[in-house]
Tab-separated table of C-alpha atoms in Angstrom:
chain	number	residue	atom	x	y	z
A	1	UNK	CA	179.619	107.964	-128.872
A	2	UNK	CA	177.252	110.663	-127.605
A	3	UNK	CA	176.649	114.187	-128.834
A	4	UNK	CA	174.579	117.152	-127.635
A	5	UNK	CA	171.878	118.839	-129.688
A	6	UNK	CA	170.992	122.375	-128.602
A	7	UNK	CA	168.217	124.577	-129.980
A	8	UNK	CA	169.401	128.002	-128.915
A	9	UNK	CA	167.692	131.269	-128.100
A	10	UNK	CA	166.074	130.189	-124.816
A	11	UNK	CA	166.347	132.510	-121.822
A	12	UNK	CA	167.496	130.396	-118.867
A	13	UNK	CA	165.814	130.844	-115.503
A	14	UNK	CA	165.374	128.919	-112.283
A	15	UNK	CA	167.450	127.139	-109.668
A	16	UNK	CA	170.445	124.839	-110.044
A	17	UNK	CA	172.626	122.990	-107.531
A	18	UNK	CA	176.407	122.913	-107.891
A	19	UNK	CA	178.066	119.499	-107.630
A	20	UNK	CA	181.179	118.647	-105.663
A	21	UNK	CA	184.499	119.752	-107.114
A	22	UNK	CA	186.252	117.438	-109.544
A	23	UNK	CA	189.625	119.081	-108.975
A	24	UNK	CA	189.273	118.732	-105.206
A	25	UNK	CA	187.912	115.170	-105.274
A	26	UNK	CA	190.825	113.604	-107.151
A	27	UNK	CA	193.640	114.407	-104.646
A	28	UNK	CA	191.247	113.771	-101.745
A	29	UNK	CA	190.588	110.246	-103.045
A	30	UNK	CA	194.320	109.696	-103.478
A	31	UNK	CA	195.102	111.000	-99.980
A	32	UNK	CA	193.249	107.983	-98.531
A	33	UNK	CA	196.359	105.945	-99.428
A	34	UNK	CA	198.164	107.622	-96.522
A	35	UNK	CA	195.865	106.211	-93.811
A	36	UNK	CA	194.987	102.499	-93.892
A	37	UNK	CA	191.319	101.974	-93.085
A	38	UNK	CA	187.792	102.959	-94.124
A	39	UNK	CA	187.311	106.539	-95.371
A	40	UNK	CA	184.013	108.149	-96.372
A	41	UNK	CA	184.052	110.918	-98.984
A	42	UNK	CA	180.836	112.909	-99.431
A	43	UNK	CA	179.536	115.310	-102.101
A	44	UNK	CA	181.397	113.391	-104.822
A	45	UNK	CA	180.390	114.213	-108.432
A	46	UNK	CA	179.613	111.445	-110.944
A	47	UNK	CA	182.371	111.990	-113.512
A	48	UNK	CA	184.694	110.016	-115.773
A	49	UNK	CA	187.770	111.299	-113.898
A	50	UNK	CA	186.293	110.056	-110.612
A	51	UNK	CA	185.798	106.599	-112.134
A	52	UNK	CA	189.387	106.637	-113.392
A	53	UNK	CA	190.673	107.505	-109.907
A	54	UNK	CA	188.605	104.681	-108.448
A	55	UNK	CA	190.169	102.246	-110.949
A	56	UNK	CA	193.657	103.451	-109.977
A	57	UNK	CA	192.954	102.908	-106.271
A	58	UNK	CA	191.347	99.514	-106.899
A	59	UNK	CA	194.397	98.465	-108.930
A	60	UNK	CA	196.483	99.201	-105.823
A	61	UNK	CA	194.265	96.986	-103.659
A	62	UNK	CA	191.679	99.413	-102.273
A	63	UNK	CA	188.040	98.389	-101.808
A	64	UNK	CA	185.537	101.010	-102.937
A	65	UNK	CA	181.757	101.305	-102.656
A	66	UNK	CA	179.515	104.084	-103.926
A	67	UNK	CA	176.034	105.112	-102.804
A	68	UNK	CA	174.715	108.272	-104.410
A	69	UNK	CA	177.267	111.006	-103.941
A	70	UNK	CA	178.979	109.175	-101.078
A	71	UNK	CA	182.002	106.987	-101.767
A	72	UNK	CA	183.550	104.670	-99.179
A	73	UNK	CA	187.224	103.868	-99.708
A	74	UNK	CA	188.961	101.178	-97.654
A	75	UNK	CA	192.725	101.353	-98.122
A	76	UNK	CA	193.664	98.835	-95.439
A	77	UNK	CA	194.265	96.159	-98.076
A	78	UNK	CA	196.598	98.104	-100.371
A	79	UNK	CA	199.188	95.621	-101.629
A	80	UNK	CA	200.700	97.253	-104.732
A	81	UNK	CA	202.847	100.327	-105.234
A	82	UNK	CA	202.587	100.651	-109.038
A	83	UNK	CA	200.254	102.761	-111.205
A	84	UNK	CA	200.470	101.529	-114.791
A	85	UNK	CA	200.460	103.503	-118.032
A	86	UNK	CA	197.049	102.122	-119.048
A	87	UNK	CA	195.502	103.965	-116.091
A	88	UNK	CA	197.690	107.064	-115.840
A	89	UNK	CA	197.475	107.905	-119.571
A	90	UNK	CA	193.742	108.634	-119.307
A	91	UNK	CA	194.089	111.195	-116.498
A	92	UNK	CA	197.164	113.188	-115.556
A	93	UNK	CA	196.106	113.580	-111.915
A	94	UNK	CA	196.829	109.855	-111.437
A	95	UNK	CA	200.505	110.776	-110.981
A	96	UNK	CA	199.537	112.176	-107.557
A	97	UNK	CA	199.655	108.624	-106.157
A	98	UNK	CA	203.459	108.840	-106.311
A	99	UNK	CA	203.965	110.768	-103.059
A	100	UNK	CA	201.392	108.892	-100.936
A	101	UNK	CA	202.640	105.470	-102.122
A	102	UNK	CA	206.214	106.496	-101.354
A	103	UNK	CA	205.209	107.731	-97.904
A	104	UNK	CA	203.300	104.527	-97.091
A	105	UNK	CA	205.454	101.826	-98.664
A	106	UNK	CA	208.858	103.475	-99.036
A	107	UNK	CA	208.682	102.837	-102.780
A	108	UNK	CA	206.498	103.702	-105.755
A	109	UNK	CA	206.442	103.041	-109.479
A	110	UNK	CA	204.203	105.331	-111.492
A	111	UNK	CA	203.927	105.815	-115.238
A	112	UNK	CA	204.845	109.187	-116.674
A	113	UNK	CA	201.541	110.811	-117.675
A	114	UNK	CA	202.589	111.858	-121.175
A	115	UNK	CA	201.186	114.776	-123.167
A	116	UNK	CA	198.085	116.870	-122.685
A	117	UNK	CA	195.671	118.391	-125.191
A	118	UNK	CA	195.966	121.856	-123.627
A	119	UNK	CA	199.745	121.879	-123.373
A	120	UNK	CA	202.602	120.283	-121.514
A	121	UNK	CA	202.271	119.979	-117.755
A	122	UNK	CA	205.591	118.442	-116.721
A	123	UNK	CA	205.996	116.773	-113.349
A	124	UNK	CA	209.621	117.842	-112.873
A	125	UNK	CA	208.611	120.024	-109.917
A	126	UNK	CA	206.949	117.000	-108.280
A	127	UNK	CA	210.125	114.942	-108.669
A	128	UNK	CA	212.457	117.741	-107.598
A	129	UNK	CA	210.403	118.216	-104.440
A	130	UNK	CA	210.319	114.504	-103.606
A	131	UNK	CA	214.101	114.367	-104.018
A	132	UNK	CA	214.379	117.250	-101.559
A	133	UNK	CA	212.385	115.104	-99.110
A	134	UNK	CA	214.991	112.360	-99.485
A	135	UNK	CA	213.592	110.186	-102.259
A	136	UNK	CA	215.807	108.484	-104.817
A	137	UNK	CA	214.210	109.010	-108.225
A	138	UNK	CA	214.974	107.147	-111.432
A	139	UNK	CA	213.229	107.260	-114.814
A	140	UNK	CA	213.139	103.975	-116.700
A	141	UNK	CA	211.003	102.720	-119.576
A	142	UNK	CA	208.464	105.541	-119.183
A	143	UNK	CA	208.049	105.052	-115.436
A	144	UNK	CA	209.072	107.069	-112.394
A	145	UNK	CA	210.588	104.821	-109.752
A	146	UNK	CA	210.975	106.327	-106.290
A	147	UNK	CA	212.459	104.916	-103.096
A	148	UNK	CA	212.981	106.254	-99.582
A	149	UNK	CA	213.346	104.521	-96.236
A	150	UNK	CA	211.753	107.531	-94.569
A	151	UNK	CA	210.972	110.895	-96.093
A	152	UNK	CA	212.442	113.862	-94.230
A	153	UNK	CA	211.196	117.435	-94.040
A	154	UNK	CA	212.803	120.071	-96.259
A	155	UNK	CA	212.408	123.629	-97.488
A	156	UNK	CA	211.089	123.576	-101.059
A	157	UNK	CA	210.665	126.630	-103.283
A	158	UNK	CA	208.639	126.005	-106.434
A	159	UNK	CA	210.039	127.670	-109.549
A	160	UNK	CA	206.452	128.319	-110.646
A	161	UNK	CA	203.159	127.913	-108.832
A	162	UNK	CA	201.940	124.349	-109.371
A	163	UNK	CA	198.671	122.952	-108.052
A	164	UNK	CA	199.585	119.292	-108.625
A	165	UNK	CA	203.084	119.776	-107.240
A	166	UNK	CA	201.752	121.459	-104.103
A	167	UNK	CA	199.227	118.649	-103.553
A	168	UNK	CA	201.849	115.976	-104.206
A	169	UNK	CA	204.356	117.323	-101.710
A	170	UNK	CA	201.782	118.252	-99.093
A	171	UNK	CA	200.630	114.614	-99.023
A	172	UNK	CA	204.163	113.215	-99.084
A	173	UNK	CA	205.299	115.522	-96.262
A	174	UNK	CA	202.334	114.784	-93.992
A	175	UNK	CA	204.112	111.774	-92.458
A	176	UNK	CA	207.718	112.805	-93.177
A	177	UNK	CA	210.132	113.290	-90.307
A	178	UNK	CA	210.425	116.944	-89.306
A	179	UNK	CA	209.116	120.155	-90.867
A	180	UNK	CA	208.521	120.813	-94.561
A	181	UNK	CA	208.055	124.347	-95.879
A	182	UNK	CA	206.534	124.819	-99.337
A	183	UNK	CA	207.289	128.269	-100.760
A	184	UNK	CA	205.556	129.765	-103.813
A	185	UNK	CA	202.892	127.127	-103.188
A	186	UNK	CA	199.647	127.157	-105.152
A	187	UNK	CA	196.824	128.967	-103.370
A	188	UNK	CA	193.761	127.413	-105.012
A	189	UNK	CA	190.735	126.537	-102.817
A	190	UNK	CA	191.227	122.882	-103.782
A	191	UNK	CA	194.597	122.982	-101.973
A	192	UNK	CA	192.865	124.230	-98.822
A	193	UNK	CA	190.227	121.487	-99.113
A	194	UNK	CA	192.913	118.798	-99.323
A	195	UNK	CA	194.702	120.356	-96.349
A	196	UNK	CA	191.437	120.330	-94.381
A	197	UNK	CA	191.047	116.609	-95.015
A	198	UNK	CA	194.677	115.848	-94.142
A	199	UNK	CA	194.334	117.866	-90.934
A	200	UNK	CA	191.229	115.854	-90.008
A	201	UNK	CA	193.354	112.746	-90.581
A	202	UNK	CA	195.837	114.037	-88.005
A	203	UNK	CA	198.300	115.974	-90.180
A	204	UNK	CA	199.758	119.261	-88.936
A	205	UNK	CA	199.454	121.791	-91.750
A	206	UNK	CA	199.477	125.588	-91.582
A	207	UNK	CA	199.155	128.158	-94.349
A	208	UNK	CA	197.151	126.216	-96.954
A	209	UNK	CA	195.582	128.821	-99.215
A	210	UNK	CA	198.651	131.054	-98.953
A	211	UNK	CA	201.932	130.875	-100.852
A	212	UNK	CA	203.781	129.404	-97.849
A	213	UNK	CA	202.628	126.089	-96.384
A	214	UNK	CA	204.226	124.479	-93.330
A	215	UNK	CA	203.813	120.769	-92.695
A	216	UNK	CA	205.070	119.159	-89.496
A	217	UNK	CA	205.223	115.434	-90.134
A	218	UNK	CA	203.360	113.035	-87.852
A	219	UNK	CA	203.886	109.331	-87.244
A	220	UNK	CA	200.619	108.152	-88.744
A	221	UNK	CA	197.278	109.341	-90.072
A	222	UNK	CA	193.738	108.091	-89.422
A	223	UNK	CA	190.791	107.426	-91.771
A	224	UNK	CA	188.189	110.210	-91.923
A	225	UNK	CA	184.811	111.342	-93.201
A	226	UNK	CA	185.192	114.357	-95.481
A	227	UNK	CA	182.799	116.400	-97.645
A	228	UNK	CA	184.205	117.766	-100.909
A	229	UNK	CA	183.969	121.513	-101.587
A	230	UNK	CA	181.597	122.749	-104.345
A	231	UNK	CA	182.920	122.969	-107.899
A	232	UNK	CA	183.768	126.613	-108.546
A	233	UNK	CA	184.253	126.054	-112.294
A	234	UNK	CA	180.834	124.465	-112.713
A	235	UNK	CA	179.363	127.364	-110.738
A	236	UNK	CA	181.152	129.881	-112.965
A	237	UNK	CA	179.866	128.094	-116.062
A	238	UNK	CA	176.236	128.407	-114.891
A	239	UNK	CA	176.832	132.072	-114.055
A	240	UNK	CA	178.078	132.611	-117.596
A	241	UNK	CA	175.039	130.760	-118.963
A	242	UNK	CA	172.780	133.259	-117.193
A	243	UNK	CA	174.735	136.156	-118.674
A	244	UNK	CA	174.914	134.900	-122.272
A	245	UNK	CA	171.167	134.073	-122.437
A	246	UNK	CA	169.971	137.197	-120.621
A	247	UNK	CA	168.640	134.823	-118.003
A	248	UNK	CA	167.963	134.811	-114.277
A	249	UNK	CA	169.542	131.859	-112.462
A	250	UNK	CA	169.840	131.096	-108.752
A	251	UNK	CA	172.854	128.897	-108.047
A	252	UNK	CA	172.787	126.870	-104.831
A	253	UNK	CA	175.727	125.482	-102.898
A	254	UNK	CA	178.522	127.515	-104.470
A	255	UNK	CA	181.218	129.570	-102.724
A	256	UNK	CA	181.333	133.028	-104.360
A	257	UNK	CA	184.569	133.853	-102.483
A	258	UNK	CA	186.249	131.146	-104.591
A	259	UNK	CA	185.436	133.095	-107.778
A	260	UNK	CA	186.148	136.716	-106.879
A	261	UNK	CA	188.258	137.540	-109.956
A	262	UNK	CA	185.744	135.928	-112.308
A	263	UNK	CA	182.748	137.570	-110.620
A	264	UNK	CA	184.330	141.020	-110.933
A	265	UNK	CA	184.753	140.488	-114.686
A	266	UNK	CA	181.225	139.138	-115.108
A	267	UNK	CA	179.874	142.211	-113.325
A	268	UNK	CA	182.014	144.430	-115.563
A	269	UNK	CA	180.346	142.680	-118.502
A	270	UNK	CA	176.989	143.847	-117.179
A	271	UNK	CA	175.689	140.877	-115.185
A	272	UNK	CA	173.808	141.641	-111.962
A	273	UNK	CA	175.076	139.346	-109.192
A	274	UNK	CA	173.754	139.070	-105.645
A	275	UNK	CA	174.168	136.407	-102.993
A	276	UNK	CA	172.370	135.513	-99.793
A	277	UNK	CA	172.213	132.366	-97.647
A	278	UNK	CA	174.575	130.386	-99.899
A	279	UNK	CA	172.511	131.215	-102.994
A	280	UNK	CA	174.013	133.296	-105.804
A	281	UNK	CA	171.603	134.986	-108.205
A	282	UNK	CA	172.804	136.044	-111.645
A	283	UNK	CA	170.746	138.219	-113.985
A	284	UNK	CA	172.031	138.588	-117.513
A	285	UNK	CA	172.322	142.084	-119.014
A	286	UNK	CA	170.297	143.375	-121.945
A	287	UNK	CA	173.576	144.280	-123.619
A	288	UNK	CA	176.805	142.448	-122.759
A	289	UNK	CA	179.832	144.739	-122.409
A	290	UNK	CA	183.290	143.698	-123.620
A	291	UNK	CA	185.962	143.133	-120.964
A	292	UNK	CA	189.659	142.264	-121.122
A	293	UNK	CA	190.910	139.136	-119.366
A	294	UNK	CA	194.299	137.791	-118.334
A	295	UNK	CA	194.407	134.339	-116.773
A	296	UNK	CA	196.554	134.067	-113.654
A	297	UNK	CA	197.180	131.558	-110.867
A	298	UNK	CA	194.637	131.819	-108.047
A	299	UNK	CA	193.388	134.286	-106.843
A	300	UNK	CA	193.654	135.665	-110.393
A	301	UNK	CA	191.218	134.944	-113.220
A	302	UNK	CA	191.037	131.135	-113.577
A	303	UNK	CA	192.313	129.529	-116.759
A	304	UNK	CA	189.449	127.021	-116.433
A	305	UNK	CA	186.965	129.872	-117.056
A	306	UNK	CA	188.795	131.410	-120.009
A	307	UNK	CA	186.943	129.456	-122.725
A	308	UNK	CA	183.537	130.154	-121.178
A	309	UNK	CA	184.247	133.876	-120.890
A	310	UNK	CA	185.429	133.937	-124.497
A	311	UNK	CA	182.075	132.496	-125.565
A	312	UNK	CA	180.388	135.346	-123.705
A	313	UNK	CA	182.626	137.936	-125.356
A	314	UNK	CA	181.696	136.697	-128.843
A	315	UNK	CA	178.314	138.427	-128.408
A	316	UNK	CA	179.507	141.427	-126.379
A	317	UNK	CA	179.272	145.039	-127.457
A	318	UNK	CA	182.807	145.983	-128.479
A	319	UNK	CA	186.188	144.270	-128.616
A	320	UNK	CA	187.895	142.335	-125.833
A	321	UNK	CA	191.416	140.975	-125.404
A	322	UNK	CA	191.841	137.594	-123.733
A	323	UNK	CA	195.359	136.534	-122.700
A	324	UNK	CA	196.104	132.949	-121.636
A	325	UNK	CA	199.083	132.908	-119.264
A	326	UNK	CA	198.764	129.432	-117.705
A	327	UNK	CA	198.638	126.850	-120.525
A	328	UNK	CA	199.744	126.892	-124.130
A	329	UNK	CA	197.355	125.460	-126.730
A	330	UNK	CA	194.323	126.543	-124.717
A	331	UNK	CA	192.692	128.357	-127.603
A	332	UNK	CA	191.619	125.212	-129.452
A	333	UNK	CA	187.976	126.172	-128.928
A	334	UNK	CA	188.501	129.270	-131.090
A	335	UNK	CA	188.273	127.398	-134.405
A	336	UNK	CA	184.954	125.908	-133.264
A	337	UNK	CA	183.572	129.245	-132.032
A	338	UNK	CA	184.366	130.644	-135.479
A	339	UNK	CA	181.921	128.116	-136.912
A	340	UNK	CA	179.164	129.936	-134.967
A	341	UNK	CA	180.100	133.159	-136.784
A	342	UNK	CA	182.288	134.563	-134.014
A	343	UNK	CA	184.989	137.131	-134.900
A	344	UNK	CA	188.213	136.088	-133.157
A	345	UNK	CA	191.851	136.704	-134.069
A	346	UNK	CA	194.713	134.942	-132.268
A	347	UNK	CA	198.233	136.253	-131.901
A	348	UNK	CA	200.553	134.340	-129.581
A	349	UNK	CA	198.902	133.783	-126.233
A	350	UNK	CA	196.237	136.468	-126.816
A	351	UNK	CA	192.912	136.478	-128.629
A	352	UNK	CA	191.112	139.569	-129.870
A	353	UNK	CA	187.356	138.989	-129.779
A	354	UNK	CA	185.056	141.378	-131.649
A	355	UNK	CA	181.480	140.903	-130.531
A	356	UNK	CA	178.910	140.020	-133.174
A	357	UNK	CA	175.184	140.722	-133.057
A	358	UNK	CA	174.189	137.062	-133.079
A	359	UNK	CA	175.760	133.608	-133.261
A	360	UNK	CA	174.401	130.981	-135.634
A	361	UNK	CA	174.102	127.331	-134.634
A	362	UNK	CA	176.538	124.910	-136.245
A	363	UNK	CA	177.980	121.390	-135.978
A	364	UNK	CA	181.082	121.655	-133.758
A	365	UNK	CA	183.543	119.361	-132.015
A	366	UNK	CA	184.781	119.518	-128.420
A	367	UNK	CA	188.571	119.448	-128.015
A	368	UNK	CA	188.942	119.482	-124.219
A	369	UNK	CA	186.908	119.794	-121.036
A	370	UNK	CA	186.484	123.571	-120.744
A	371	UNK	CA	186.255	124.014	-124.522
A	372	UNK	CA	183.196	121.751	-124.330
A	373	UNK	CA	181.538	124.178	-121.917
A	374	UNK	CA	182.275	127.162	-124.159
A	375	UNK	CA	180.574	125.429	-127.094
A	376	UNK	CA	177.491	124.703	-124.987
A	377	UNK	CA	177.311	128.362	-123.970
A	378	UNK	CA	177.631	129.484	-127.578
A	379	UNK	CA	174.939	127.008	-128.598
A	380	UNK	CA	172.575	128.302	-125.908
A	381	UNK	CA	172.934	131.840	-127.262
A	382	UNK	CA	172.885	130.968	-130.969
A	383	UNK	CA	170.052	130.932	-133.452
A	384	UNK	CA	168.933	127.570	-134.810
A	385	UNK	CA	170.454	124.204	-133.840
A	386	UNK	CA	173.936	123.312	-132.614
A	387	UNK	CA	175.377	119.788	-132.535
A	388	UNK	CA	178.399	119.171	-130.300
A	389	UNK	CA	180.330	115.944	-130.836
A	390	UNK	CA	183.106	114.313	-128.780
A	391	UNK	CA	181.400	115.291	-125.532
A	392	UNK	CA	183.278	112.601	-123.616
A	393	UNK	CA	185.553	115.522	-122.735
A	394	UNK	CA	182.558	117.162	-121.043
A	395	UNK	CA	181.833	114.072	-118.961
A	396	UNK	CA	185.259	114.364	-117.347
A	397	UNK	CA	184.263	117.475	-115.423
A	398	UNK	CA	180.530	118.287	-115.507
A	399	UNK	CA	177.957	116.128	-113.772
A	400	UNK	CA	174.801	115.737	-115.899
A	401	UNK	CA	175.124	119.282	-117.233
A	402	UNK	CA	172.525	118.760	-119.949
A	403	UNK	CA	169.943	117.733	-117.312
A	404	UNK	CA	170.762	120.745	-115.157
A	405	UNK	CA	170.484	123.092	-118.124
A	406	UNK	CA	167.200	121.485	-119.190
A	407	UNK	CA	165.897	122.224	-115.705
A	408	UNK	CA	166.665	125.895	-116.377
A	409	UNK	CA	164.704	125.923	-119.618
A	410	UNK	CA	167.383	125.048	-122.175
A	411	UNK	CA	166.404	122.942	-125.184
A	412	UNK	CA	169.300	120.469	-124.970
A	413	UNK	CA	169.460	116.722	-125.299
A	414	UNK	CA	172.086	113.989	-125.395
A	415	UNK	CA	171.803	111.526	-128.272
A	416	UNK	CA	173.905	108.747	-129.763
A	417	UNK	CA	175.945	109.803	-132.777
A	418	UNK	CA	174.990	108.089	-136.000
């Protein structure tokens, strides 16, 4: 098992390129099920979750080839409609194959994904929506079994905004008979990217990126070439790295309009942010100011940037309040940040962070993907040496982050534990 060793105190500077979005890539890969034939997906990041998705598709009969950041997926030979527990348990997004398999084969059998380290993310809204489209759903022996001769359009109002549920039903409805209206739909940029791909495939979708999406089903879809949007969470993490080290980083390939709420808060904290010609420049402040944060569904402050911003607030001037309103159990990084000498008190879904003058390097353990990033940020700002173990979490969502940070001047290396 690998770990990261960071010698902190280095001011980061230079240029870095943002990789393709993990959260956009996964449903885009799965959407290829809907159109038999050869698809080409570009700007794909090298990540564990991507490899897991490839294994799921291959288990269904797809043929997949990779060359650099381009992945070719041929779904013409799909001959199975079951995603087993062994595959689904390692990545919750695997459950998204349910709708596309049902739309293509009229039946699907997919393992329930089980628990999650950052809190329960039930798929009841997925199943309720598929039933509204005419599917017969049964739960047996830990599997969801779904059947439908032909899905039919329906009006579906989500009880709460759900990214996975919106993606699931948008894919399932693309070839359903008639019109489907998704109300209180998720508005994340990754939803719009999936809709763009489906539209290129021949789907008729309006309103993606708003809370009301209309899908007029078509008879069939065609294979496409599609380029994945940049990863806004990776971009936000590098922006935070500039701020916490007092650095000066130019970030290439990102979409600042995807991070408006985060950028406003980072500017409030004192960072100087400018952008021109698809390059965003972030200069860290001499003194970081404390800011209050409440995570919200998009376009609010992203829950996936909460841990990183908390790391920044540990060395801010003053006290900040951070409220997590999306997931329970998403403060597991707090106990590790305390090992750096941070001053954090948790009550319910809020954390009070009193900034300290300096963090001190320590051995810490990653508990989930975004917690991993917060520990790296703390290590970059801390005195002495930090060792971060269990970084397999990190490899789920950041492509070669230690190499990118090294290119910016960080003293960071990956080594084998023991």
